[in-house]
PDB file of C-alpha atoms in Angstrom:
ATOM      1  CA  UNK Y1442       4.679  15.062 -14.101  1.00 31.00           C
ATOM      2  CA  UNK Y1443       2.843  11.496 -13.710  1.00 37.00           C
ATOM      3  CA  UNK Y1444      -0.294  11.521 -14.520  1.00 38.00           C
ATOM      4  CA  UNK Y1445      -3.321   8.508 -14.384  1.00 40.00           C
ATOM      5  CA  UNK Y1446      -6.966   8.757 -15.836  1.00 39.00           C
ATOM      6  CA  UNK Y1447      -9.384   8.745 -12.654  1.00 38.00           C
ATOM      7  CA  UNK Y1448     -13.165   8.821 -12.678  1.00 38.00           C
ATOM      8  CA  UNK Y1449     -13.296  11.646 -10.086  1.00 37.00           C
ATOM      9  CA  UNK Y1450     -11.027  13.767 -11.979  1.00 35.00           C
ATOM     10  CA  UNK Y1451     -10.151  14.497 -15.502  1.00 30.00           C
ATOM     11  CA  UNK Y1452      -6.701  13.767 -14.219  1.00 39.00           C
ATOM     12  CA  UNK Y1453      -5.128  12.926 -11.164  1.00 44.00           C
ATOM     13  CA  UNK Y1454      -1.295  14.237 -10.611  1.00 48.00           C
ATOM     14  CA  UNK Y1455       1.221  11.429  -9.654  1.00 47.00           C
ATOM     15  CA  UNK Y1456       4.358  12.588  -8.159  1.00 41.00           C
ATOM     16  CA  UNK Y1457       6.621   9.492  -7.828  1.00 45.00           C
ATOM     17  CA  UNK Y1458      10.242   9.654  -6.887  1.00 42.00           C
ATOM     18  CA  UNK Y1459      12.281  11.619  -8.693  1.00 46.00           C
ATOM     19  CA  UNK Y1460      13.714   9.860 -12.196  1.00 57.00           C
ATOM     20  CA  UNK Y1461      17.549   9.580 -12.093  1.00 54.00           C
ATOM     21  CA  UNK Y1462      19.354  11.518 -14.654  1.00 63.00           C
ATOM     22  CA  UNK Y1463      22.232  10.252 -16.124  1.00 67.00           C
ATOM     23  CA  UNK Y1464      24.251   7.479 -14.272  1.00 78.00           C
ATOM     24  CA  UNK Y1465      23.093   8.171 -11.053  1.00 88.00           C
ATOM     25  CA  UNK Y1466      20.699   6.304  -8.510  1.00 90.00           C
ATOM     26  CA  UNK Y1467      17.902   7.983  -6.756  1.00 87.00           C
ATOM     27  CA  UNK Y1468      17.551   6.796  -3.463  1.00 91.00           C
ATOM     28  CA  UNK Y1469      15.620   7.061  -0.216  1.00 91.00           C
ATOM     29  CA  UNK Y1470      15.863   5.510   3.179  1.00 95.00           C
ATOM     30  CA  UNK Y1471      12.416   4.038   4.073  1.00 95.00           C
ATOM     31  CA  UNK Y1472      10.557   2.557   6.951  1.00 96.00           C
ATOM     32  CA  UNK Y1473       7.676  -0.053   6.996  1.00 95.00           C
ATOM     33  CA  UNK Y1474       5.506  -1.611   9.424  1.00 96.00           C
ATOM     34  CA  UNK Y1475       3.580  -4.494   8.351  1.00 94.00           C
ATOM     35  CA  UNK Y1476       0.381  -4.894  10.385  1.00 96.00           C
ATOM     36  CA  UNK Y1477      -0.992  -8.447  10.844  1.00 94.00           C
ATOM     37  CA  UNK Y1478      -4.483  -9.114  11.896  1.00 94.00           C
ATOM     38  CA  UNK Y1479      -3.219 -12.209  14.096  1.00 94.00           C
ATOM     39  CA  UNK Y1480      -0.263  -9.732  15.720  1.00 92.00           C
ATOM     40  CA  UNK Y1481      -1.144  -7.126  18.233  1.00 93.00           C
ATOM     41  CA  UNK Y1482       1.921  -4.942  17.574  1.00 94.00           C
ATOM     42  CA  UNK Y1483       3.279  -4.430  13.956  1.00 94.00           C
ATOM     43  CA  UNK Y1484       6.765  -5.435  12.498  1.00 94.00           C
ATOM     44  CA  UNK Y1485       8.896  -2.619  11.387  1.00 96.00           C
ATOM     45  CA  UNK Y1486      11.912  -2.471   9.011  1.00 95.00           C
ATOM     46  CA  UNK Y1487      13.578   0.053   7.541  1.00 96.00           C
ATOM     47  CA  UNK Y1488      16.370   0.361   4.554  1.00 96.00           C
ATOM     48  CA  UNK Y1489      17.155   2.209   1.227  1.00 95.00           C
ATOM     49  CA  UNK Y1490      15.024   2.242  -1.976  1.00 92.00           C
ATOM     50  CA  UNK Y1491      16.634   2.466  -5.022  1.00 92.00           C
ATOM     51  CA  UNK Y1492      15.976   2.975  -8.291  1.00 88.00           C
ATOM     52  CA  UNK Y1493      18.438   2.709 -11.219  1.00 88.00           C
ATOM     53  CA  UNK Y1494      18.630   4.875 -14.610  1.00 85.00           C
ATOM     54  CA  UNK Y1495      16.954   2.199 -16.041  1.00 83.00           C
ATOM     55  CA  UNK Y1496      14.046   2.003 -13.960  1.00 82.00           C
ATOM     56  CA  UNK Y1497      15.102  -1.121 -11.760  1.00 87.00           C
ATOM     57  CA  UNK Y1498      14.047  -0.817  -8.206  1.00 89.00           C
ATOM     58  CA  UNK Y1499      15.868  -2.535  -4.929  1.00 92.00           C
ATOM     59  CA  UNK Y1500      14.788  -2.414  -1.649  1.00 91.00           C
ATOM     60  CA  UNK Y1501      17.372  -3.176   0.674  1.00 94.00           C
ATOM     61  CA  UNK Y1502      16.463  -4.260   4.106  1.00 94.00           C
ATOM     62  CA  UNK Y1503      18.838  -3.107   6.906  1.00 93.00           C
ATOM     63  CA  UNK Y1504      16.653  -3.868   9.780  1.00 91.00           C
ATOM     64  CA  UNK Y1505      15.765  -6.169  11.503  1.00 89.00           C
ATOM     65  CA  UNK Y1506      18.202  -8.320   9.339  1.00 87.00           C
ATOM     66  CA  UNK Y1507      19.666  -7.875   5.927  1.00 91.00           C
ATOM     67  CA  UNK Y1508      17.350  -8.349   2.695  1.00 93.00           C
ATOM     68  CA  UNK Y1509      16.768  -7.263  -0.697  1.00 93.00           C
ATOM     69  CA  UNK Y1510      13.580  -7.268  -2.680  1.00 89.00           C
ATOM     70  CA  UNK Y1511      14.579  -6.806  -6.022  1.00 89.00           C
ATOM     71  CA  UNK Y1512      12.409  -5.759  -8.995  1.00 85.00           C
ATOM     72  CA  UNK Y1513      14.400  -5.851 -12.106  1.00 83.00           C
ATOM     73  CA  UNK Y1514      13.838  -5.932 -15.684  1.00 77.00           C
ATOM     74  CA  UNK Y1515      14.133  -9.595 -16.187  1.00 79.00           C
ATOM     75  CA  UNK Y1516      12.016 -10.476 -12.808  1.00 80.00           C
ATOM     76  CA  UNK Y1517      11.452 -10.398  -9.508  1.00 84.00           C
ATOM     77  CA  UNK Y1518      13.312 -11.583  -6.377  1.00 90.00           C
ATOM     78  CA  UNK Y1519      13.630 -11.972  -3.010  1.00 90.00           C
ATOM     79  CA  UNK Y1520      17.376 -12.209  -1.669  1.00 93.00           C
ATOM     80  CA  UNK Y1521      17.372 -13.354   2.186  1.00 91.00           C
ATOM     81  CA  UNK Y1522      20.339 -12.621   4.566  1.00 88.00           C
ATOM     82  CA  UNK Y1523      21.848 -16.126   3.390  1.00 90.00           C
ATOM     83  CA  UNK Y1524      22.716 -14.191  -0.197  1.00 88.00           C
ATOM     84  CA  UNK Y1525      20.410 -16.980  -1.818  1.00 93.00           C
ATOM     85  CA  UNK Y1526      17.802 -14.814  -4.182  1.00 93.00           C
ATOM     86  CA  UNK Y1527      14.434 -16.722  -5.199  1.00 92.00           C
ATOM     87  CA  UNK Y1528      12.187 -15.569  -8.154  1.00 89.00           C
ATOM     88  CA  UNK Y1529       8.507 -14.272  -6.543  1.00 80.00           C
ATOM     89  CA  UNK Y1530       5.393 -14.002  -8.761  1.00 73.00           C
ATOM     90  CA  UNK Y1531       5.888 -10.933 -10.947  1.00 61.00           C
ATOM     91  CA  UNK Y1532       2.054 -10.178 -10.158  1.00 61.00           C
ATOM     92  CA  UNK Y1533       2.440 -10.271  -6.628  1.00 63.00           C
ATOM     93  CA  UNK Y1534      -0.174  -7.669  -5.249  1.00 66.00           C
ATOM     94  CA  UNK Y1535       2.605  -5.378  -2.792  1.00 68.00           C
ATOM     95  CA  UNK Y1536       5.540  -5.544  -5.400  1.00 71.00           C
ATOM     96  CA  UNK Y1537       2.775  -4.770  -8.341  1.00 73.00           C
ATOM     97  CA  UNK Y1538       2.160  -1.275  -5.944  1.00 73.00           C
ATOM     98  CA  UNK Y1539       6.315  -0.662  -5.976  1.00 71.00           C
ATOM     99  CA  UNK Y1540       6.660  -1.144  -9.406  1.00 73.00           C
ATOM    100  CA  UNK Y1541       3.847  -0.043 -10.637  1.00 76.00           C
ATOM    101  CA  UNK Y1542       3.340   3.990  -9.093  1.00 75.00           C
ATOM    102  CA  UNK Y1543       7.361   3.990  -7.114  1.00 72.00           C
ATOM    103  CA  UNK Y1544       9.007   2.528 -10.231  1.00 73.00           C
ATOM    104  CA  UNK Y1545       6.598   4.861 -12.377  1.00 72.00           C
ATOM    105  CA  UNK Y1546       5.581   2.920 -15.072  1.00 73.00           C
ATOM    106  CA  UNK Y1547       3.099   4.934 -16.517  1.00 72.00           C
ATOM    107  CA  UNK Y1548       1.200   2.371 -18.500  1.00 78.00           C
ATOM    108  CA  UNK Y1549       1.231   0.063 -16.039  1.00 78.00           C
ATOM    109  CA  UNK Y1550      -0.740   3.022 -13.292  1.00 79.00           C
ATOM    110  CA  UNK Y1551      -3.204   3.960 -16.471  1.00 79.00           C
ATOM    111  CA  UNK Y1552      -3.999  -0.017 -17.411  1.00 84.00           C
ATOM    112  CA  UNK Y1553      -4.163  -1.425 -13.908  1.00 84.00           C
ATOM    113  CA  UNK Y1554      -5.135   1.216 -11.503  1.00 86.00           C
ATOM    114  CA  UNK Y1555      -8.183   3.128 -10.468  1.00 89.00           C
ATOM    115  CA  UNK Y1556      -6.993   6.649  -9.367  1.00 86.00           C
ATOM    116  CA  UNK Y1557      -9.282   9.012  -6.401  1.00 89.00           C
ATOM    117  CA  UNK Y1558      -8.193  12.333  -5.549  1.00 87.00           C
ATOM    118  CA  UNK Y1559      -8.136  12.066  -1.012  1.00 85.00           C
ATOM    119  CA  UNK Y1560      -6.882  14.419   1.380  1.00 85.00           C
ATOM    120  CA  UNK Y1561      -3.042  15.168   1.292  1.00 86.00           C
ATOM    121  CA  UNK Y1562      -2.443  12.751  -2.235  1.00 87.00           C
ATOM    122  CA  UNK Y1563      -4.719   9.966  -4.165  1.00 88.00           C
ATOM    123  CA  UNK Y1564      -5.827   6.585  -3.572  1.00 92.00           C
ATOM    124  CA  UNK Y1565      -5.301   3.865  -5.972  1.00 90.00           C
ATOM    125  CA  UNK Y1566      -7.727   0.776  -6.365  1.00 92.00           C
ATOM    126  CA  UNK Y1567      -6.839  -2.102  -8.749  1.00 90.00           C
ATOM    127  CA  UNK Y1568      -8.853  -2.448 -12.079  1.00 88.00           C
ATOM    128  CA  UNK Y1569      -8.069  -5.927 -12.982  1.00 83.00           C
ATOM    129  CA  UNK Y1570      -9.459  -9.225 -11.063  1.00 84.00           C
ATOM    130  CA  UNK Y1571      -5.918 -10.268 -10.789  1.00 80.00           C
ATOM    131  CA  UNK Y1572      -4.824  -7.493  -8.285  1.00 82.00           C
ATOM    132  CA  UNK Y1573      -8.273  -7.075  -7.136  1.00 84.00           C
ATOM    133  CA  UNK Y1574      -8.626 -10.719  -5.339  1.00 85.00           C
ATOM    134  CA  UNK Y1575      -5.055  -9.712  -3.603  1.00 85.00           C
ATOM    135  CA  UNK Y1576      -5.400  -6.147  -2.736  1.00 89.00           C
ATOM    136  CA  UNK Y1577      -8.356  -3.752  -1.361  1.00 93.00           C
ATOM    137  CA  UNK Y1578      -6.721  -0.504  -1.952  1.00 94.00           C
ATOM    138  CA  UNK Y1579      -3.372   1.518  -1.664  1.00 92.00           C
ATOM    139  CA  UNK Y1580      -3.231   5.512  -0.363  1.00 93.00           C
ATOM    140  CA  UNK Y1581      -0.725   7.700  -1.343  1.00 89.00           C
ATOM    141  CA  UNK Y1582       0.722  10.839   0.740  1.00 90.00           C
ATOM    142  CA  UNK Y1583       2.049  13.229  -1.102  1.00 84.00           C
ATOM    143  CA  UNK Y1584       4.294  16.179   0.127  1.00 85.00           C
ATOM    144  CA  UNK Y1585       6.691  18.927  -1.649  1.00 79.00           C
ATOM    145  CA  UNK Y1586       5.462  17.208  -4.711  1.00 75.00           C
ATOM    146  CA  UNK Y1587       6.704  13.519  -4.378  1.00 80.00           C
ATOM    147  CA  UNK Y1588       4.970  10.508  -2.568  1.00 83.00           C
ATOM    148  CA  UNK Y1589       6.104  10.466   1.241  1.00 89.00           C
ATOM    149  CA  UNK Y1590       3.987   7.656   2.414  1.00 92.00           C
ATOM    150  CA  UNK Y1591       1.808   4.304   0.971  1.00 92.00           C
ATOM    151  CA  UNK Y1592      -0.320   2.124   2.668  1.00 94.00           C
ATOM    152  CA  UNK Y1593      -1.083  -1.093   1.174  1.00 92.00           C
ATOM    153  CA  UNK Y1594      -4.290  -2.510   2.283  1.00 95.00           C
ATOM    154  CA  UNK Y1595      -4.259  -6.606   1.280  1.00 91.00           C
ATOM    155  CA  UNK Y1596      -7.252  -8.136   0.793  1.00 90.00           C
ATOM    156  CA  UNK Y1597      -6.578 -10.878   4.082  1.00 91.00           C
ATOM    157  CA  UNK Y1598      -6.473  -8.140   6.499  1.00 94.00           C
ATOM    158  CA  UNK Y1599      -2.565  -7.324   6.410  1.00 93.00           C
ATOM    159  CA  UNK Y1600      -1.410  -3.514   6.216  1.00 95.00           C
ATOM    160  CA  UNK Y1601       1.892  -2.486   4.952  1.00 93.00           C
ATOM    161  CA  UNK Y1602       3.031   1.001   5.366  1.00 96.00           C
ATOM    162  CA  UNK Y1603       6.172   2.640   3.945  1.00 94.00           C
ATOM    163  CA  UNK Y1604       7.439   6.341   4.731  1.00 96.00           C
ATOM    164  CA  UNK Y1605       9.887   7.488   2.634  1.00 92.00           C
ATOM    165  CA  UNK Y1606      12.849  10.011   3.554  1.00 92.00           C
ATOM    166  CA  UNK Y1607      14.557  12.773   1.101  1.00 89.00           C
ATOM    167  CA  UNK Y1608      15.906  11.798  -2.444  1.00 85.00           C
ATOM    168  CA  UNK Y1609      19.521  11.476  -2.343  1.00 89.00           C
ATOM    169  CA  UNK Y1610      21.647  11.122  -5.362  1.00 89.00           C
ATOM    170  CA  UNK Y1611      24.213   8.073  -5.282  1.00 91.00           C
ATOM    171  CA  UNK Y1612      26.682   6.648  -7.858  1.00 92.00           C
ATOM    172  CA  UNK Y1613      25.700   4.078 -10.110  1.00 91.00           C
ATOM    173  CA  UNK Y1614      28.489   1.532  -8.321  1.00 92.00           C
ATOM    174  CA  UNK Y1615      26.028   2.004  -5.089  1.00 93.00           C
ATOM    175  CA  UNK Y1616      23.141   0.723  -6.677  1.00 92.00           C
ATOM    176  CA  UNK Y1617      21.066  -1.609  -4.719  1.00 91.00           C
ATOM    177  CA  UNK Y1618      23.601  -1.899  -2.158  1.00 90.00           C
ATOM    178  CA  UNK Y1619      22.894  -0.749   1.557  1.00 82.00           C
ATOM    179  CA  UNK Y1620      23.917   2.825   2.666  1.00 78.00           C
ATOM    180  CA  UNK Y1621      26.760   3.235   4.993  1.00 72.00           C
ATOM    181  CA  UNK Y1622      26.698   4.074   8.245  1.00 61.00           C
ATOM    182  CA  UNK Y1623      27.941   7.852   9.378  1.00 52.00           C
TER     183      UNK Y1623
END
């Protein structure tokens, strides 16, 4: 179990995704809506997250169009439906929240993060100016033990929100590639 120092709370429990075991890929389909304060109705997407033995994590976008966010050991990158892939600041507020408490790196959550306990999971506020000028705050739902949901309040007024699915076990070949259709 996960588990970040908190002012509220001796500890507060952190149940990311599951780690992979082995040489297999945990993954989970996703949704998000991204809520603009200029937009009355939000834009949703949806794909696969997935994160390798190793602890890489890529998001591949299946709708509206094909994408990949890709947070990997050596950096991170955006891949558009052309295939062309573009380095993105490594402390980019949002992708700091994936890596950071989906990706699990523990150090990371205790050095960077303010942890509350809240209804139904914890809420995470950044600790360093950094993060703080970007983002307000991120909550986390928890259910059966593992986060289901995280909203990522920015500091300009944009919301993302992901939902995440079941944890499904695929090969290592599969790994950030999109799931098939049934």
């Amino acid at each position: 179990m996960s588990e970040v120092s908190a002012p509220t709370a001796s500890r507060v429990s952190l149940e990311a995704l599951a780690w992979p075991q082995g040489e297999e890929v945990a993954r989970v389909a996703f949704t998000e809506e991204r809520q603009f304060p200029f937009r009355r109705f939000p834009k949703r997407f949806s794909g696969t997250l997935d994160r390798s033995p190793q602890g890489e994590l890529v998001l591949c976008y299946t709708e509206p169009g094909r994408e990949r966010l890709l947070i990997l050991a050596d950096g991170i990158y955006f891949e558009g439906s052309d295939g062309q892939r573009r380095e993105l600041p490594a402390e980019a507020g949002y992708v700091r929240v994936l890596r950071d408490l989906i990706g699990g790196d523990q150090t990371a959550l205790r050095r960077d993060w303010r942890a509350e306990l809240a209804s139904g999971g914890f809420t995470l506020y950044p600790a360093t100016p950094e993060m703080d000028r970007t983002l307000k705050r991120v909550e986390v739902g928890v259910e059966d033990g593992r986060v289901s949901t995280v909203q990522v309040f920015l500091s300009d007024g944009v919301v993302r929100r992901y939902k995440f699915g079941p944890l499904q076990w695929v090969p290592l070949a599969q790994f950030g590639q999109p799931a098939k259709s049934s």
